[in-house]
CSV table of C-alpha atoms in Angstrom, one decimal:
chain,number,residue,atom,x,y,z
A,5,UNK,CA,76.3,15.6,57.7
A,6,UNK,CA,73.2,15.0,56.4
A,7,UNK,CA,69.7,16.2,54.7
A,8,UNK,CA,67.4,17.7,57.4
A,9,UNK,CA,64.0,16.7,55.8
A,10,UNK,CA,60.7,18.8,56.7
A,11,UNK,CA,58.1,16.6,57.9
A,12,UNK,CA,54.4,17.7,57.0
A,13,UNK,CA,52.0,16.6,60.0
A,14,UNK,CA,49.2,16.8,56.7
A,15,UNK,CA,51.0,13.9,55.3
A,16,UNK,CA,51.2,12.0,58.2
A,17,UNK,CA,47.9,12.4,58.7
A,18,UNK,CA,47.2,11.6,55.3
A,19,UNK,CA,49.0,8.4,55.1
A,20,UNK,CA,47.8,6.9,58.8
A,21,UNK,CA,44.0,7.8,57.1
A,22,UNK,CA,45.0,5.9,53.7
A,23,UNK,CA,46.4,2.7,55.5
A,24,UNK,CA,44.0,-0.1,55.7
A,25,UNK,CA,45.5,-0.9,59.2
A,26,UNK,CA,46.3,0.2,62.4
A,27,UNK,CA,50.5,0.4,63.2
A,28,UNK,CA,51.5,-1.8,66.3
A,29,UNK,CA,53.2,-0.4,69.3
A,30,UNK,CA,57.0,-1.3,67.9
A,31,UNK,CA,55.6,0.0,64.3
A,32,UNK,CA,54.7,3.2,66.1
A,33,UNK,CA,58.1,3.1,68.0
A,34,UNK,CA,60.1,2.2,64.7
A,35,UNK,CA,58.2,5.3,62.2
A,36,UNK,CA,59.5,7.4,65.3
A,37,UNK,CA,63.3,6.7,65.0
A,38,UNK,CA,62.6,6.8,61.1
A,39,UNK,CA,60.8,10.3,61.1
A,40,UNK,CA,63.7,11.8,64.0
A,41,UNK,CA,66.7,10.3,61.4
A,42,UNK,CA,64.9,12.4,58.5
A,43,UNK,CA,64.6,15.2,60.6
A,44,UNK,CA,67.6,15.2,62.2
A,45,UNK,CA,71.1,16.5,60.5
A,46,UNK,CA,73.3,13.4,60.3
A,47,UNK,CA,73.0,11.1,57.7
A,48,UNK,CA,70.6,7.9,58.5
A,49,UNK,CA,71.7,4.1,58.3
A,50,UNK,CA,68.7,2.5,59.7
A,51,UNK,CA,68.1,-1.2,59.9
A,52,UNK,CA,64.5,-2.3,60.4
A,53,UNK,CA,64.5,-5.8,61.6
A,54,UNK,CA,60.9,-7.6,61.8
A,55,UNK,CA,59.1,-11.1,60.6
A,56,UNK,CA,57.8,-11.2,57.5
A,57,UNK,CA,54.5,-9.2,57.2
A,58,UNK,CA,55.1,-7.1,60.7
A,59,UNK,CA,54.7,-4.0,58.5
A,60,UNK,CA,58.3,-3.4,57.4
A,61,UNK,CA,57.2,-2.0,53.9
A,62,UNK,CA,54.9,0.2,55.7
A,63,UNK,CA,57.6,2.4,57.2
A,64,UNK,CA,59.6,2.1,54.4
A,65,UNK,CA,56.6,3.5,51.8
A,66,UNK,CA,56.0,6.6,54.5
A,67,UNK,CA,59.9,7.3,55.0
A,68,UNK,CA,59.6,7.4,50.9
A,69,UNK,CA,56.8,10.0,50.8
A,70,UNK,CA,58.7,12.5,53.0
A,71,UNK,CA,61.6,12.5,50.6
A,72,UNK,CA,59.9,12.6,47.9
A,73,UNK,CA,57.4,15.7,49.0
A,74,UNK,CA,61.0,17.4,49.8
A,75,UNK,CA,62.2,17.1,46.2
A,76,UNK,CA,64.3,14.2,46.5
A,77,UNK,CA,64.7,11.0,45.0
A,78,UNK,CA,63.9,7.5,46.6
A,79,UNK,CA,65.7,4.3,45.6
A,80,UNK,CA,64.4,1.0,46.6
A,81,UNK,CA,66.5,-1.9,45.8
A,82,UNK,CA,64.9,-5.4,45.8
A,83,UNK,CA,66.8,-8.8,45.3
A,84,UNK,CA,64.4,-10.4,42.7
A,85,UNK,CA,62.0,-9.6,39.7
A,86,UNK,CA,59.1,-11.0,41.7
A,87,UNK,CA,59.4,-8.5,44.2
A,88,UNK,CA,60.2,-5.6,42.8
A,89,UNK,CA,57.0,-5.8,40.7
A,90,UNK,CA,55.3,-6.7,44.0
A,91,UNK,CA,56.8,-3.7,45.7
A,92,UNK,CA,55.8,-1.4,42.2
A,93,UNK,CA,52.0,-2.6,42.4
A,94,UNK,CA,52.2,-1.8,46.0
A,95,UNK,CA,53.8,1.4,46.0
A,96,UNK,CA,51.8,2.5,43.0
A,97,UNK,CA,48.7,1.2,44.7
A,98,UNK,CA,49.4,3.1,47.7
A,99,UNK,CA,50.7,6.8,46.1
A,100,UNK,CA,48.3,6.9,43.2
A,101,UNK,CA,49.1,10.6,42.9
A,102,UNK,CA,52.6,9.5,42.2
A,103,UNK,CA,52.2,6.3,40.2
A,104,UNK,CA,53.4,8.1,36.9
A,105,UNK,CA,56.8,8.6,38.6
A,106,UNK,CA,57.5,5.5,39.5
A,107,UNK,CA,59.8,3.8,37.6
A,108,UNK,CA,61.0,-0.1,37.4
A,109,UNK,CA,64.4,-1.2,36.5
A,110,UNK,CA,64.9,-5.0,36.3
A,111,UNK,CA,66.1,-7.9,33.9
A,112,UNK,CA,62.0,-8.0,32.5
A,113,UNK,CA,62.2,-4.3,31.7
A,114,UNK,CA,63.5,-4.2,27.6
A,115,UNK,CA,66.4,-2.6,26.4
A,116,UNK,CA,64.2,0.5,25.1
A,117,UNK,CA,62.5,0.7,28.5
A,118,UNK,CA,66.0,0.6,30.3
A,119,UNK,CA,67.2,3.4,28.4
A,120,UNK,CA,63.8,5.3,29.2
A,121,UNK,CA,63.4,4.7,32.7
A,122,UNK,CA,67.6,5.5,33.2
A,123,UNK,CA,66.7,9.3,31.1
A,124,UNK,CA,63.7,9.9,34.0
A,125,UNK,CA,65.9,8.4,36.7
A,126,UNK,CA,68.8,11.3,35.5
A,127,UNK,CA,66.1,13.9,34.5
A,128,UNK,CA,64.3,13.7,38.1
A,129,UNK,CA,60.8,12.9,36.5
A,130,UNK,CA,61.3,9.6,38.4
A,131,UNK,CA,60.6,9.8,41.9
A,132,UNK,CA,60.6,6.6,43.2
A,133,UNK,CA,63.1,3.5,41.3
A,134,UNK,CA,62.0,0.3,42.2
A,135,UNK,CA,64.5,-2.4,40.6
A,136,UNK,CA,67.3,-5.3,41.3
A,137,UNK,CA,71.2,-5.1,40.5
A,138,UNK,CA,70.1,-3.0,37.6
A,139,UNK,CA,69.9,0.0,40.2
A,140,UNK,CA,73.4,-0.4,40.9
A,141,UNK,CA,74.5,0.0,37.7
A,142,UNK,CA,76.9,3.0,37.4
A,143,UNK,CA,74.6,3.5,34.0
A,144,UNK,CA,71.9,4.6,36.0
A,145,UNK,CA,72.5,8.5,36.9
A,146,UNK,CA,70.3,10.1,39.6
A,147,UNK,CA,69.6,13.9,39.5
A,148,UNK,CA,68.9,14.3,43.0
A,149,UNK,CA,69.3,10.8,45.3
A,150,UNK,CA,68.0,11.3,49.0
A,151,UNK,CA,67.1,7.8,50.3
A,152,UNK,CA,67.9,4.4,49.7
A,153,UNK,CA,65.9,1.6,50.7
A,154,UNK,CA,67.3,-1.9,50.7
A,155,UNK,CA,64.6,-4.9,50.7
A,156,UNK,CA,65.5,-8.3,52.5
A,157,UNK,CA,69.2,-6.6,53.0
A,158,UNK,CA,70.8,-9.8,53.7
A,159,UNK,CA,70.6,-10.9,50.3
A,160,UNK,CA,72.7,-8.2,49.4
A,161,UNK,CA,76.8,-7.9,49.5
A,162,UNK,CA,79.1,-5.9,51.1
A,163,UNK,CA,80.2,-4.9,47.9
A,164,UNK,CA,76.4,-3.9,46.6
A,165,UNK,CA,75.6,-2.2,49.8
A,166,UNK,CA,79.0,-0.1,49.2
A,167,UNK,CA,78.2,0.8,46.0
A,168,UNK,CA,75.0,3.2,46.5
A,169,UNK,CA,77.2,4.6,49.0
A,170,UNK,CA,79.8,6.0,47.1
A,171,UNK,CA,77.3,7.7,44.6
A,172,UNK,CA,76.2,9.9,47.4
A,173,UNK,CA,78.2,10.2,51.0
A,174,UNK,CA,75.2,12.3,52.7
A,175,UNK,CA,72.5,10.0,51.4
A,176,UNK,CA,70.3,8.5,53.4
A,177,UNK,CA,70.0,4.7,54.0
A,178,UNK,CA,67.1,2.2,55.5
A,179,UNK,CA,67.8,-1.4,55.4
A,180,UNK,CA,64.7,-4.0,56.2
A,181,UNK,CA,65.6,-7.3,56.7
A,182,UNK,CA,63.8,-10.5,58.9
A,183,UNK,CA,67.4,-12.2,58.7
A,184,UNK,CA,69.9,-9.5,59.3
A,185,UNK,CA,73.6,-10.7,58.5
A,186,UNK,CA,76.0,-11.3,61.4
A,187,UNK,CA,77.9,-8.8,59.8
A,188,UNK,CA,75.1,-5.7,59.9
A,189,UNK,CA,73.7,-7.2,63.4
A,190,UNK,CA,77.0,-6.9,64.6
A,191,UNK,CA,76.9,-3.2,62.7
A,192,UNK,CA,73.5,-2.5,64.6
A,193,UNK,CA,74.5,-3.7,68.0
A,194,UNK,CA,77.5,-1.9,68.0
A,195,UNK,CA,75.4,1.0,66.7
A,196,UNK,CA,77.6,2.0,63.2
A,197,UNK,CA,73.9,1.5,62.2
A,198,UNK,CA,70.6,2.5,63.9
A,199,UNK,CA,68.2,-0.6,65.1
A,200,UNK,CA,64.7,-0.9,64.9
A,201,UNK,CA,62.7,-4.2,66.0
A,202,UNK,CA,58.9,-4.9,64.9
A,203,UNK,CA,58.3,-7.8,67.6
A,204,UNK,CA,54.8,-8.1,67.4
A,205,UNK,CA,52.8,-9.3,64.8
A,206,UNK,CA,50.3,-7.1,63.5
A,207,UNK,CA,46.4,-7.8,64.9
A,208,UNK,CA,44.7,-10.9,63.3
A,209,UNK,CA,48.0,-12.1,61.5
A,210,UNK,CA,48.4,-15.8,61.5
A,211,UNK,CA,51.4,-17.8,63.1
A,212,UNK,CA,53.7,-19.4,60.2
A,213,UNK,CA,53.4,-23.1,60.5
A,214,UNK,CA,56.5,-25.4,59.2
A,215,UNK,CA,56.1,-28.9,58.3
A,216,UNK,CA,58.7,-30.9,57.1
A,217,UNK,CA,58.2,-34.4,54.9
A,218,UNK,CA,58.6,-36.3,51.9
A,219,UNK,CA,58.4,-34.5,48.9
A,220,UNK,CA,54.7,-35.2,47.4
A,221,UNK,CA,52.4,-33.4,44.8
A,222,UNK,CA,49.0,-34.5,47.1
A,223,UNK,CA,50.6,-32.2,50.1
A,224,UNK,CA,51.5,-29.5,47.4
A,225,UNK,CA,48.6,-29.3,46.1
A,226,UNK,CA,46.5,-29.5,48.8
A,227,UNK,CA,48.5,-26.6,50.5
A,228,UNK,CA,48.5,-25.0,47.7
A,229,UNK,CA,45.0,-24.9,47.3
A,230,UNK,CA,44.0,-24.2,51.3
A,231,UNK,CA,46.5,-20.6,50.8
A,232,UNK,CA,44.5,-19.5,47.5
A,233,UNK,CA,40.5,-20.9,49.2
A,234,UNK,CA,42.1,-17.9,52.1
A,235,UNK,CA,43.5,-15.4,49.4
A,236,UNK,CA,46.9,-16.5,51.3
A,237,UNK,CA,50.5,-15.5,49.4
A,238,UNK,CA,52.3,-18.8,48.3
C-alpha cells in the first residue's frame, strides 16, 4: 500500500509551459505511467530506461514537483559529485520557487554544511536532497520521505538500492538508467518493477558518434574544442 498523490492539472500545465521543449511520443507515454503510479494506491518501483539526453531527468523533475506540492519529501540519489551539482543547478534552475529548499549532500559539502543540510533534511525545510552515498547514510533523518529517485541506477548496488528501502516500506521509487543491470531488467521484464522506454531521441538531437584510436592530445584537443565552438557537454 502506497501514497495516493493528488495531481494538479495547474501544475501540469505549468511545467509543460516552463519546459523549453516539446516531450516525444514515449516521453508522453512514460509521464503517463509515472503520473497513474503517483496516483494510484500501491507503492511505485518504476524504471525509466532511455539514451542519454532522451529526457529522462524531465520526468523525473515533474514526478518530483507532485510530491513535493503534496507535502512530501523527494530524494534524488546521484553516483558522483559532478552530477549531483549538475542535477542541483538544474533542478534549482527549473523550480526557482523552490530553490531555497533544495539541499546538496555530497563529499564537497563541509562538515558544518553536512550537519546543516542533515537538520533541514529531518526538520522538512528541505524539499528536494540532491546528493551521493552521503544520502544513504543512516545519519541523514527524513521527516516526511515520499519519492526516491535513483540516477544512472546501474551504478548503484543491491545493497544501496535496499537501503532507502528499509527507511520507508510505502515509499515510492523511480530508477533512470540508459544501462539497466541484468539483474533490474530481469526485475522489469518480469514486472517486480514497472518499465518505461524513451526510444526516440528528442527533435534536433544529434546521433553519438564513437571513434576509436591511438591515444593523442591533437585528436583531444581538436574534439575538445569542436564540443565547446557547439556549446556541446564533454
Amino acid at each position: 500500500q502506497g501514497h495516493t498523490y493528488e495531481l494538479d492539472q495547474k501544475l501540469d500545465d505549468k511545467l509543460d509551459a516552463t519546459f523549453p521543449f516539446t516531450l516525444t511520443a514515449d516521453q508522453e507515454r512514460a509521464w503517463s505511467d509515472v503520473r497513474d503510479d503517483l496516483a494510484g494506491d500501491a507503492v511505485m518501483d518504476r524504471l525509466i530506461v532511455g539514451d542519454v539526453g532522451f529526457g529522462k531527468t524531465e520526468l523525473a523533475l515533474r514526478a518530483a514537483r507532485h510530491v513535493v506540492a503534496n507535502g512530501k519529501q523527494v530524494a534524488v540519489l546521484a553516483p558522483t559529485t559532478l552530477l549531483v551539482q549538475q542535477h542541483t543547478d538544474t533542478w534549482r534552475r527549473r523550480f526557482p520557487e523552490l530553490a531555497s529548499n533544495i539541499s546538496t549532500l555530497s563529499r564537497f559539502s563541509t562538515a558544518k554544511e553536512l550537519t546543516q543540510t542533515r537538520a533541514a533534511i529531518a526538520s522538512g525545510e528541505t524539499d528536494i536532497a540532491i546528493g551521493t552515498h552521503a544520502l544513504l547514510s543512516d545519519r541523514t533523518k527524513w521527516k516526511n520521505l515520499g519519492l526516491i529517485i535513483i540516477d544512472e541506477e546501474q551504478r548503484f548496488g543491491v545493497k544501496q538500492k535496499e537501503h532507502f528501502k528499509s527507511i520507508r516500506a510505502a515509499v515510492d521509487m523511480l530508477s533512470l538508467s540508459a544501462t539497466p543491470i541484468p539483474r533490474t531488467l530481469s526485475m522489469s521484464l518480469s514486472g517486480i518493477k514497472q518499465l518505461s522506454v524513451i526510444s526516440t531521441a528528442p527533435e534536433g538531437r544529434q546521433h553519438v558518434t564513437t571513434q576509436v584510436g591511438r591515444d593523442s592530445d591533437d585528436v583531444l584537443e581538436s574534439a575538445l574544442t569542436h564540443e565547446l565552438a557547439r556549446s556541446g557537454q564533454i
